[in-house]
Amino acid sequence: MFTAIAPRYDFLNHVLSFNIDRMWWRRTARTFRPILTRLDARILDLCCGTGDMTFALRREAVRSKTAATQILGADFSHAMLRRAAAKSAAGPGWIEADALNLPFPDSHFDLVTSAFGFRNLADYDAGLREIARVLRPGGECGILDFGEPKGMMGAIYRIYFKQVLPRVGTLISGVRGPYAYLPASVERFPPPQEMLARMKRAGFVEAAWTPYTFGIAGLYRGKK
Ligand SMILES: C[S@@+](CC[C@H](N)C(=O)[O-])C[C@H]1O[C@@H](n2cnc3c(N)ncnc32)[C@H](O)[C@@H]1O
């Protein structure tokens, strides 16, 4: 499905989110500045797609002249990764891998992020356990994903997200399915309290959720 929409993915992301997606990636990257600017930190951006979260992490890391941060983007869609790689010859590094079965040793990374990818995993608990496995003790995870805003704002947003977005997405991508799947996948995604409980069960401490833009999106954080 993601391979099918790869050619128009970036364009549609920016159009359908009115460019707010860029703000969300930047805000997430800023949150992890203390890790990103650390000497020799190892960072993994899971389900990186065309790499916009990965690039936001790198921009934050290079603010510190001393940091020698290693940043890797991982995704199981080759087409998405090719687009990511085409955006910059200088890296970050890209790797084709399944988030549920990562080709990395235990306790390898200081930070694992995932933007709008985690929600798509077939097994959320297995995904959290795999993130915890590859993190070093004290390492952090940041999962940025959609939420369901409440109240008046939520009612307006639901009309847009369920009625308008699938139609525009299908029209521009020329692919039937993925943009109807998007609201369905957000409905399937656990609400914050449940997601935080799952993170704790997977071994994360200090698990917390920060809503972005009325809760349309939000960042889950946890420490191993
Ligand atoms: C909505 S895109 C998000 C891409 C990017 N992180 C962003 O913020 O634009 C979701 C990505 O997750 C990837 N993905 C879904 N399940 C995956 C899995 N099990 N392992 C690796 N990548 C996966 C898809 O291929 C897709 O590129």
Coordinates of N, CA and C and ligand atoms in Angstrom, one line a residue:
M1 N 0.8 -1.2 0.0 CA 0.0 0.0 0.0 C 0.9 1.3 0.0
F2 N 1.9 1.3 0.9 CA 2.8 2.5 0.9 C 3.6 2.6 -0.3
T3 N 4.0 1.5 -0.9 CA 4.8 1.6 -2.1 C 3.9 2.2 -3.2
A4 N 2.6 1.8 -3.2 CA 1.7 2.4 -4.3 C 1.5 3.9 -4.2
I5 N 1.6 4.4 -3.0 CA 1.4 5.9 -2.9 C 2.7 6.7 -2.8
A6 N 3.8 6.0 -2.8 CA 5.1 6.6 -2.6 C 5.3 7.8 -3.6
P7 N 5.0 7.7 -4.9 CA 5.2 8.8 -5.8 C 4.6 10.2 -5.4
R8 N 3.4 10.1 -4.8 CA 2.7 11.4 -4.4 C 2.7 11.6 -2.9
Y9 N 3.4 10.8 -2.2 CA 3.3 10.8 -0.7 C 3.6 12.1 -0.1
D10 N 4.8 12.7 -0.4 CA 5.2 13.9 0.2 C 4.2 15.1 -0.1
F11 N 3.9 15.2 -1.4 CA 3.0 16.2 -1.8 C 1.6 16.1 -1.1
L12 N 1.1 14.9 -1.0 CA -0.2 14.7 -0.4 C -0.1 15.0 1.1
N13 N 1.0 14.6 1.8 CA 1.2 14.9 3.2 C 1.0 16.3 3.5
H14 N 1.8 17.1 2.7 CA 1.8 18.6 3.0 C 0.5 19.2 2.6
V15 N -0.2 18.8 1.5 CA -1.4 19.4 1.1 C -2.5 19.0 2.2
L16 N -2.6 17.7 2.5 CA -3.7 17.3 3.4 C -3.6 17.8 4.8
S17 N -2.3 18.1 5.2 CA -2.1 18.5 6.6 C -2.0 20.1 6.6
F18 N -2.1 20.7 5.5 CA -1.9 22.2 5.4 C -0.5 22.5 5.9
N19 N 0.4 21.7 5.7 CA 1.9 21.9 6.0 C 2.1 21.8 7.5
I20 N 1.1 21.4 8.3 CA 1.3 21.3 9.8 C 2.2 20.1 10.1
D21 N 2.3 19.1 9.1 CA 3.2 18.0 9.4 C 4.6 18.4 9.6
R22 N 5.1 19.4 8.9 CA 6.5 19.9 9.1 C 6.7 20.4 10.5
M23 N 5.7 21.1 11.0 CA 5.8 21.6 12.4 C 5.8 20.4 13.4
W24 N 5.1 19.4 13.2 CA 5.0 18.2 14.1 C 6.4 17.5 14.1
W25 N 7.0 17.3 12.9 CA 8.3 16.6 12.9 C 9.3 17.5 13.6
R26 N 9.3 18.8 13.3 CA 10.3 19.7 14.0 C 10.2 19.7 15.5
R27 N 8.9 19.7 15.9 CA 8.7 19.8 17.4 C 9.1 18.5 18.0
T28 N 8.9 17.4 17.4 CA 9.4 16.1 17.9 C 10.9 16.1 18.0
A29 N 11.5 16.5 16.9 CA 13.0 16.5 16.9 C 13.6 17.4 18.0
R30 N 12.9 18.6 18.2 CA 13.4 19.5 19.3 C 13.3 18.9 20.6
T31 N 12.3 18.1 20.8 CA 12.1 17.4 22.1 C 13.3 16.6 22.5
F32 N 13.9 16.0 21.5 CA 15.0 15.0 21.7 C 16.4 15.7 21.5
R33 N 16.4 17.0 21.5 CA 17.7 17.7 21.3 C 18.8 17.2 22.3
P34 N 18.5 17.0 23.6 CA 19.6 16.6 24.5 C 20.2 15.3 24.0
I35 N 19.5 14.4 23.4 CA 20.1 13.2 22.9 C 20.8 13.4 21.6
L36 N 20.1 14.2 20.7 CA 20.6 14.4 19.3 C 21.9 15.1 19.3
T37 N 22.2 15.9 20.3 CA 23.4 16.7 20.3 C 24.5 16.1 21.1
R38 N 24.2 14.9 21.6 CA 25.2 14.2 22.4 C 26.3 13.5 21.5
L39 N 27.5 13.5 22.0 CA 28.6 12.9 21.2 C 28.3 11.4 20.9
D40 N 28.4 11.0 19.7 CA 28.3 9.5 19.4 C 26.9 8.9 19.6
A41 N 25.9 9.7 19.7 CA 24.5 9.1 19.9 C 24.1 8.3 18.7
R42 N 23.4 7.2 18.9 CA 22.9 6.4 17.8 C 21.4 6.5 17.8
I43 N 20.9 6.9 16.6 CA 19.4 7.2 16.5 C 18.8 6.4 15.4
L44 N 17.7 5.8 15.6 CA 16.9 5.1 14.6 C 15.6 5.7 14.4
D45 N 15.2 6.0 13.2 CA 13.9 6.5 12.9 C 13.1 5.4 12.1
L46 N 12.2 4.8 12.8 CA 11.5 3.6 12.3 C 10.3 4.1 11.4
C47 N 10.0 3.2 10.4 CA 8.9 3.5 9.5 C 9.1 4.9 8.9
C48 N 10.3 5.2 8.4 CA 10.8 6.5 8.1 C 10.1 7.0 6.8
G49 N 9.6 6.1 6.0 CA 9.0 6.5 4.7 C 9.9 7.3 3.9
T50 N 9.5 8.5 3.4 CA 10.4 9.3 2.6 C 11.3 10.2 3.4
G51 N 11.4 10.0 4.7 CA 12.5 10.5 5.5 C 12.3 11.8 6.2
D52 N 11.1 12.4 6.1 CA 11.0 13.8 6.7 C 11.3 13.9 8.2
M53 N 10.8 12.9 8.9 CA 11.2 12.9 10.4 C 12.7 12.7 10.6
T54 N 13.2 11.8 9.8 CA 14.7 11.5 9.9 C 15.5 12.8 9.6
F55 N 15.1 13.5 8.5 CA 15.8 14.8 8.2 C 15.6 15.8 9.3
A56 N 14.4 15.9 9.9 CA 14.2 16.8 11.0 C 15.2 16.5 12.2
L57 N 15.3 15.2 12.5 CA 16.3 14.8 13.5 C 17.7 15.2 13.2
R58 N 18.0 15.0 11.9 CA 19.4 15.4 11.5 C 19.7 16.9 11.6
R59 N 18.6 17.7 11.2 CA 18.8 19.1 11.3 C 19.0 19.5 12.7
E60 N 18.3 18.9 13.7 CA 18.4 19.2 15.1 C 19.8 18.8 15.6
A61 N 20.3 17.7 15.1 CA 21.6 17.2 15.6 C 22.8 18.1 15.1
V62 N 22.7 18.6 13.8 CA 23.8 19.3 13.3 C 23.9 20.7 13.9
R63 N 22.9 21.1 14.7 CA 22.9 22.4 15.3 C 24.1 22.4 16.3
S64 N 24.5 21.2 16.8 CA 25.6 21.2 17.7 C 26.8 20.8 16.9
K65 N 27.8 21.6 16.9 CA 29.0 21.3 16.0 C 29.8 20.1 16.5
T66 N 29.6 19.8 17.8 CA 30.5 18.7 18.4 C 29.8 17.4 18.2
A67 N 28.5 17.3 17.9 CA 27.8 16.0 17.9 C 28.3 15.2 16.6
A68 N 28.5 13.9 16.9 CA 28.8 13.0 15.8 C 27.7 12.0 15.7
T69 N 26.4 12.5 15.8 CA 25.3 11.6 15.8 C 25.2 10.7 14.6
Q70 N 24.9 9.4 14.8 CA 24.6 8.5 13.7 C 23.1 8.4 13.6
I71 N 22.5 8.7 12.4 CA 21.1 8.6 12.3 C 20.8 7.7 11.1
L72 N 19.9 6.8 11.4 CA 19.4 5.8 10.4 C 17.9 5.8 10.3
G73 N 17.4 5.8 9.0 CA 16.0 5.7 8.8 C 15.7 4.2 8.3
A74 N 14.7 3.6 8.8 CA 14.3 2.2 8.4 C 12.9 2.2 8.0
D75 N 12.7 1.4 6.9 CA 11.3 1.2 6.4 C 11.3 -0.1 5.6
F76 N 10.1 -0.7 5.5 CA 10.1 -1.9 4.7 C 9.6 -1.7 3.3
S77 N 9.3 -0.4 3.0 CA 9.0 -0.1 1.6 C 10.2 0.4 0.8
H78 N 10.7 -0.4 -0.1 CA 11.8 0.0 -0.9 C 11.6 1.4 -1.7
A79 N 10.3 1.5 -2.2 CA 10.0 2.7 -3.0 C 10.1 3.9 -2.1
M80 N 9.6 3.8 -0.9 CA 9.7 5.0 0.1 C 11.1 5.3 0.4
L81 N 11.9 4.3 0.6 CA 13.4 4.6 0.9 C 14.1 5.2 -0.2
R82 N 13.8 4.8 -1.4 CA 14.5 5.4 -2.6 C 14.2 6.9 -2.7
R83 N 13.0 7.2 -2.3 CA 12.6 8.7 -2.3 C 13.3 9.4 -1.2
A84 N 13.5 8.8 -0.1 CA 14.2 9.4 1.0 C 15.7 9.6 0.6
A85 N 16.3 8.6 0.0 CA 17.7 8.7 -0.3 C 17.9 9.7 -1.4
A86 N 16.9 9.9 -2.3 CA 17.1 10.9 -3.4 C 17.1 12.3 -2.8
K87 N 16.6 12.5 -1.6 CA 16.5 13.9 -1.1 C 17.9 14.4 -0.6
S88 N 18.8 13.6 -0.3 CA 20.1 14.1 0.1 C 21.2 13.0 -0.1
A89 N 22.2 13.4 -0.8 CA 23.3 12.5 -1.1 C 24.2 12.3 0.1
A90 N 24.1 13.2 1.1 CA 25.0 13.2 2.2 C 24.5 12.3 3.4
G91 N 23.4 11.6 3.2 CA 22.8 10.8 4.2 C 21.7 11.5 4.9
P92 N 21.0 11.0 5.9 CA 21.4 9.9 6.8 C 21.5 8.6 6.1
G93 N 21.7 7.5 6.9 CA 21.7 6.2 6.3 C 20.3 5.6 6.2
W94 N 20.1 4.8 5.2 CA 18.7 4.2 5.1 C 18.8 2.7 5.1
I95 N 17.9 2.0 5.7 CA 17.9 0.5 5.7 C 16.5 0.0 5.5
E96 N 16.4 -1.1 4.7 CA 15.1 -1.7 4.4 C 14.9 -2.8 5.5
A97 N 14.0 -2.5 6.4 CA 13.8 -3.5 7.5 C 12.4 -3.4 8.0
D98 N 11.9 -4.5 8.6 CA 10.6 -4.6 9.3 C 10.7 -4.2 10.7
A99 N 9.9 -3.2 11.1 CA 9.9 -2.7 12.5 C 9.7 -3.8 13.5
L100 N 9.0 -4.9 13.1 CA 8.7 -6.0 14.1 C 9.9 -7.0 14.2
N101 N 10.9 -6.8 13.3 CA 12.0 -7.8 13.3 C 13.2 -7.1 12.9
L102 N 13.8 -6.2 13.8 CA 14.9 -5.3 13.3 C 16.2 -6.0 13.3
P103 N 17.0 -5.7 12.3 CA 18.3 -6.3 12.1 C 19.4 -5.6 12.9
F104 N 19.1 -5.4 14.2 CA 20.1 -4.7 15.1 C 20.2 -5.5 16.4
P105 N 21.4 -5.4 17.0 CA 21.6 -6.1 18.3 C 20.8 -5.5 19.4
D106 N 20.7 -6.1 20.5 CA 20.1 -5.6 21.7 C 20.8 -4.3 22.2
S107 N 20.1 -3.4 22.8 CA 20.8 -2.2 23.5 C 21.7 -1.4 22.6
H108 N 21.3 -1.1 21.4 CA 22.2 -0.5 20.4 C 21.9 1.0 20.2
F109 N 20.7 1.5 20.4 CA 20.4 2.9 20.1 C 20.1 3.7 21.3
D110 N 20.4 5.0 21.2 CA 20.1 5.9 22.3 C 18.7 6.5 22.1
L111 N 18.2 6.5 20.9 CA 16.8 7.1 20.6 C 16.2 6.3 19.4
V112 N 15.0 5.9 19.6 CA 14.2 5.3 18.5 C 12.9 6.2 18.3
T113 N 12.7 6.7 17.1 CA 11.5 7.5 16.9 C 10.7 6.8 15.8
S114 N 9.4 7.2 15.7 CA 8.6 6.7 14.6 C 7.5 7.8 14.4
A115 N 7.4 8.3 13.2 CA 6.4 9.3 12.9 C 5.3 8.7 12.0
F116 N 4.1 8.6 12.4 CA 3.0 8.2 11.6 C 3.2 6.8 11.0
G117 N 4.0 6.0 11.6 CA 4.3 4.7 11.1 C 3.9 3.6 12.1
F118 N 4.1 3.8 13.4 CA 3.8 2.8 14.4 C 2.4 2.3 14.3
R119 N 1.5 3.3 14.1 CA 0.0 3.0 14.0 C -0.3 1.9 13.0
N120 N 0.6 1.7 12.0 CA 0.4 0.8 10.9 C 0.8 -0.6 11.3
L121 N 1.6 -0.8 12.4 CA 2.1 -2.1 12.7 C 1.0 -3.1 13.0
A122 N 1.2 -4.4 12.6 CA 0.2 -5.4 12.8 C 0.1 -5.8 14.2
D123 N 1.1 -5.5 15.0 CA 1.1 -5.9 16.5 C 1.8 -4.8 17.3
Y124 N 1.0 -4.0 17.9 CA 1.6 -2.8 18.7 C 2.5 -3.3 19.8
D125 N 2.1 -4.3 20.5 CA 2.9 -4.8 21.7 C 4.2 -5.3 21.2
A126 N 4.2 -6.1 20.1 CA 5.4 -6.6 19.6 C 6.3 -5.5 19.1
G127 N 5.7 -4.4 18.5 CA 6.5 -3.3 18.0 C 7.2 -2.6 19.2
L128 N 6.4 -2.4 20.3 CA 7.0 -1.7 21.5 C 8.2 -2.6 22.1
R129 N 7.9 -3.9 22.1 CA 9.0 -4.8 22.7 C 10.3 -4.7 21.8
E130 N 10.1 -4.6 20.5 CA 11.2 -4.6 19.6 C 12.0 -3.3 19.7
I131 N 11.2 -2.2 19.9 CA 11.9 -0.9 20.2 C 12.7 -0.9 21.5
A132 N 12.0 -1.5 22.5 CA 12.7 -1.6 23.8 C 14.0 -2.5 23.7
R133 N 13.9 -3.5 22.9 CA 15.0 -4.4 22.7 C 16.3 -3.7 22.2
V134 N 16.0 -2.9 21.1 CA 17.2 -2.3 20.5 C 17.7 -1.0 21.2
L135 N 16.9 -0.5 22.2 CA 17.3 0.7 22.9 C 18.3 0.3 24.0
R136 N 19.3 1.2 24.3 CA 20.1 1.0 25.4 C 19.4 1.3 26.7
P137 N 19.8 0.7 27.8 CA 19.1 1.2 29.1 C 19.3 2.7 29.2
G138 N 18.2 3.3 29.5 CA 18.3 4.8 29.6 C 17.9 5.5 28.3
G139 N 17.9 4.7 27.2 CA 17.6 5.2 25.9 C 16.1 5.6 25.8
E140 N 15.7 6.4 24.8 CA 14.3 6.9 24.8 C 13.7 6.6 23.5
C141 N 12.3 6.4 23.6 CA 11.6 6.3 22.3 C 10.6 7.4 22.2
G142 N 10.3 7.8 21.0 CA 9.4 8.9 20.7 C 8.5 8.4 19.5
I143 N 7.2 8.3 19.8 CA 6.2 7.8 18.8 C 5.3 8.9 18.5
L144 N 5.4 9.5 17.3 CA 4.5 10.6 16.9 C 3.4 10.0 16.0
D145 N 2.2 10.2 16.4 CA 1.1 9.6 15.6 C -0.2 10.4 15.7
F146 N -1.1 10.0 14.9 CA -2.4 10.7 15.0 C -3.2 10.4 16.2
G147 N -4.1 11.3 16.6 CA -5.0 11.0 17.7 C -6.4 11.4 17.2
E148 N -7.4 11.4 18.2 CA -8.7 11.8 17.9 C -9.1 12.9 18.8
P149 N -9.1 14.2 18.3 CA -9.4 15.3 19.1 C -10.8 15.3 19.6
K150 N -11.1 15.9 20.8 CA -12.4 15.8 21.4 C -13.1 17.1 21.2
G151 N -14.4 17.2 21.6 CA -15.2 18.4 21.6 C -15.5 18.9 20.2
M152 N -15.8 20.3 20.1 CA -16.2 20.9 18.9 C -15.1 20.7 17.8
M153 N -13.9 20.9 18.2 CA -12.7 20.8 17.3 C -12.7 19.4 16.7
G154 N -13.0 18.4 17.5 CA -13.0 17.0 17.1 C -14.1 16.8 16.1
A155 N -15.2 17.4 16.3 CA -16.4 17.2 15.4 C -16.0 17.7 14.0
I156 N -15.4 18.9 14.0 CA -15.1 19.5 12.7 C -14.0 18.7 12.0
Y157 N -13.0 18.3 12.8 CA -11.9 17.5 12.3 C -12.3 16.2 11.7
R158 N -13.3 15.6 12.4 CA -13.7 14.2 11.9 C -14.4 14.3 10.5
I159 N -15.1 15.4 10.3 CA -15.7 15.6 9.0 C -14.6 15.7 7.9
Y160 N -13.6 16.5 8.2 CA -12.5 16.6 7.3 C -11.8 15.3 7.1
F161 N -11.4 14.6 8.2 CA -10.6 13.5 8.2 C -11.3 12.3 7.5
K162 N -12.6 12.2 7.8 CA -13.3 11.0 7.3 C -14.0 11.2 5.9
Q163 N -14.4 12.4 5.6 CA -15.1 12.7 4.4 C -14.2 13.3 3.3
V164 N -13.5 14.4 3.7 CA -12.8 15.2 2.7 C -11.4 14.5 2.3
L165 N -10.6 14.2 3.4 CA -9.3 13.7 3.1 C -9.2 12.4 2.3
P166 N -10.1 11.4 2.6 CA -10.0 10.2 1.7 C -10.3 10.5 0.3
R167 N -11.2 11.4 0.0 CA -11.6 11.7 -1.4 C -10.4 12.4 -2.1
V168 N -9.9 13.5 -1.5 CA -8.8 14.2 -2.1 C -7.6 13.3 -2.2
G169 N -7.3 12.5 -1.2 CA -6.1 11.6 -1.3 C -6.2 10.6 -2.4
T170 N -7.4 10.0 -2.6 CA -7.6 9.0 -3.6 C -7.5 9.7 -5.0
L171 N -8.1 10.9 -5.1 CA -8.1 11.6 -6.4 C -6.6 11.9 -6.8
I172 N -5.8 12.5 -5.9 CA -4.5 12.9 -6.3 C -3.5 11.7 -6.4
S173 N -3.6 10.7 -5.5 CA -2.7 9.6 -5.6 C -3.1 8.7 -6.7
G174 N -4.3 8.7 -7.1 CA -4.8 7.8 -8.2 C -4.9 6.4 -7.7
V175 N -4.8 6.2 -6.4 CA -4.8 4.8 -5.8 C -6.0 4.7 -4.9
R176 N -6.9 3.7 -5.1 CA -8.0 3.5 -4.2 C -7.6 2.7 -3.0
G177 N -8.0 3.1 -1.8 CA -7.7 2.3 -0.6 C -7.0 3.0 0.5
P178 N -5.7 3.4 0.2 CA -4.9 3.9 1.3 C -5.5 5.1 2.0
Y179 N -6.1 6.0 1.3 CA -6.6 7.2 2.0 C -7.9 7.0 2.7
A180 N -8.6 5.9 2.4 CA -9.7 5.5 3.2 C -9.2 4.7 4.4
Y181 N -8.1 4.0 4.2 CA -7.5 3.2 5.3 C -7.0 4.1 6.4
L182 N -6.6 5.3 6.1 CA -6.0 6.3 7.1 C -6.9 6.5 8.3
P183 N -8.1 7.1 8.0 CA -9.0 7.3 9.2 C -9.3 6.0 9.9
A184 N -9.4 4.9 9.2 CA -9.8 3.6 9.8 C -8.6 3.2 10.8
S185 N -7.4 3.4 10.3 CA -6.2 3.0 11.1 C -6.1 3.9 12.4
V186 N -6.6 5.1 12.3 CA -6.5 6.0 13.5 C -7.6 5.6 14.5
E187 N -8.7 5.1 14.0 CA -9.8 4.6 14.9 C -9.3 3.3 15.6
R188 N -8.5 2.5 14.9 CA -8.0 1.3 15.5 C -6.9 1.5 16.5
F189 N -6.2 2.6 16.4 CA -5.1 2.9 17.3 C -5.6 3.2 18.7
P190 N -4.9 2.6 19.7 CA -5.4 2.8 21.1 C -5.4 4.2 21.5
P191 N -6.3 4.6 22.3 CA -6.3 6.0 22.9 C -5.1 6.2 23.8
P192 N -4.7 7.4 24.2 CA -3.5 7.7 24.9 C -3.3 6.8 26.2
Q193 N -4.4 6.7 27.0 CA -4.2 6.0 28.3 C -3.8 4.5 28.0
E194 N -4.5 3.9 27.0 CA -4.2 2.5 26.7 C -2.8 2.3 26.1
M195 N -2.4 3.3 25.2 CA -1.1 3.2 24.6 C 0.0 3.4 25.7
L196 N -0.2 4.3 26.6 CA 0.7 4.4 27.7 C 0.9 3.2 28.6
A197 N -0.3 2.5 28.8 CA -0.3 1.3 29.6 C 0.5 0.2 28.8
R198 N 0.3 0.2 27.5 CA 1.1 -0.8 26.7 C 2.6 -0.5 26.7
M199 N 2.9 0.8 26.7 CA 4.4 1.1 26.8 C 5.0 0.7 28.1
K200 N 4.2 0.9 29.2 CA 4.7 0.4 30.5 C 4.9 -1.1 30.5
R201 N 3.9 -1.8 30.0 CA 4.0 -3.3 29.9 C 5.3 -3.7 29.1
A202 N 5.6 -2.9 28.1 CA 6.8 -3.3 27.3 C 8.1 -3.0 27.9
G203 N 8.0 -2.3 29.1 CA 9.3 -2.0 29.8 C 9.7 -0.6 29.9
F204 N 8.8 0.3 29.3 CA 9.2 1.8 29.3 C 8.8 2.4 30.7
V205 N 9.6 3.3 31.2 CA 9.3 4.1 32.3 C 9.1 5.6 31.9
E206 N 8.5 6.4 32.8 CA 8.3 7.8 32.5 C 7.5 8.0 31.2
A207 N 6.5 7.0 30.9 CA 5.8 7.1 29.7 C 4.8 8.3 29.7
A208 N 4.8 9.1 28.7 CA 3.9 10.3 28.7 C 3.5 10.6 27.3
W209 N 2.4 11.3 27.2 CA 1.8 11.7 25.9 C 1.6 13.2 25.8
T210 N 2.1 13.8 24.8 CA 1.9 15.3 24.6 C 1.1 15.5 23.4
P211 N -0.1 16.1 23.6 CA -1.0 16.4 22.4 C -0.4 17.5 21.5
Y212 N -0.5 17.3 20.2 CA -0.1 18.4 19.3 C -1.3 18.9 18.6
T213 N -1.5 20.2 18.4 CA -2.6 20.7 17.6 C -3.9 20.1 18.0
F214 N -4.4 20.4 19.2 CA -5.7 20.0 19.7 C -5.8 18.4 19.8
G215 N -4.7 17.7 19.8 CA -4.7 16.3 19.9 C -4.9 15.6 18.5
I216 N -4.8 16.4 17.4 CA -4.9 15.7 16.1 C -3.8 14.8 15.9
A217 N -2.6 15.2 16.5 CA -1.5 14.3 16.6 C -1.0 14.4 18.0
G218 N 0.1 13.6 18.3 CA 0.6 13.6 19.7 C 1.9 12.8 19.7
L219 N 2.7 13.1 20.7 CA 4.0 12.4 20.9 C 4.0 11.5 22.1
Y220 N 4.2 10.2 22.0 CA 4.4 9.3 23.1 C 5.9 9.2 23.3
R221 N 6.2 9.4 24.6 CA 7.6 9.3 25.0 C 7.8 8.2 26.1
G222 N 8.9 7.5 26.1 CA 9.2 6.6 27.2 C 10.6 6.3 27.2
K223 N 11.1 5.9 28.4 CA 12.5 5.7 28.6 C 12.7 4.2 29.0
K224 N 13.7 3.6 28.4 CA 14.0 2.1 28.8 C 14.7 2.0 30.1
Ligands
LIG1 C1 2.5 7.1 7.0 S1 4.1 6.6 6.5 C2 5.1 7.6 7.6 C3 6.4 8.0 6.9 C4 7.2 9.0 7.7 N1 7.7 8.6 9.0 C5 6.5 10.3 7.8 O1 6.4 10.9 8.9 O2 6.0 10.8 6.8 C6 4.2 5.0 7.3 C7 5.4 4.2 6.9 O3 5.5 3.1 7.7 C8 6.1 2.0 6.9 N2 5.8 0.8 7.7 C9 4.6 0.3 8.0 N3 4.7 -0.9 8.7 C10 6.1 -1.1 8.7 C11 6.8 -2.2 9.3 N4 6.3 -3.2 9.9 N5 8.2 -2.1 9.2 C12 8.8 -1.0 8.5 N6 8.1 0.0 8.0 C13 6.8 -0.1 8.1 C14 5.4 2.2 5.6 O4 6.2 1.6 4.6 C15 5.4 3.7 5.4 O5 6.5 4.2 4.7

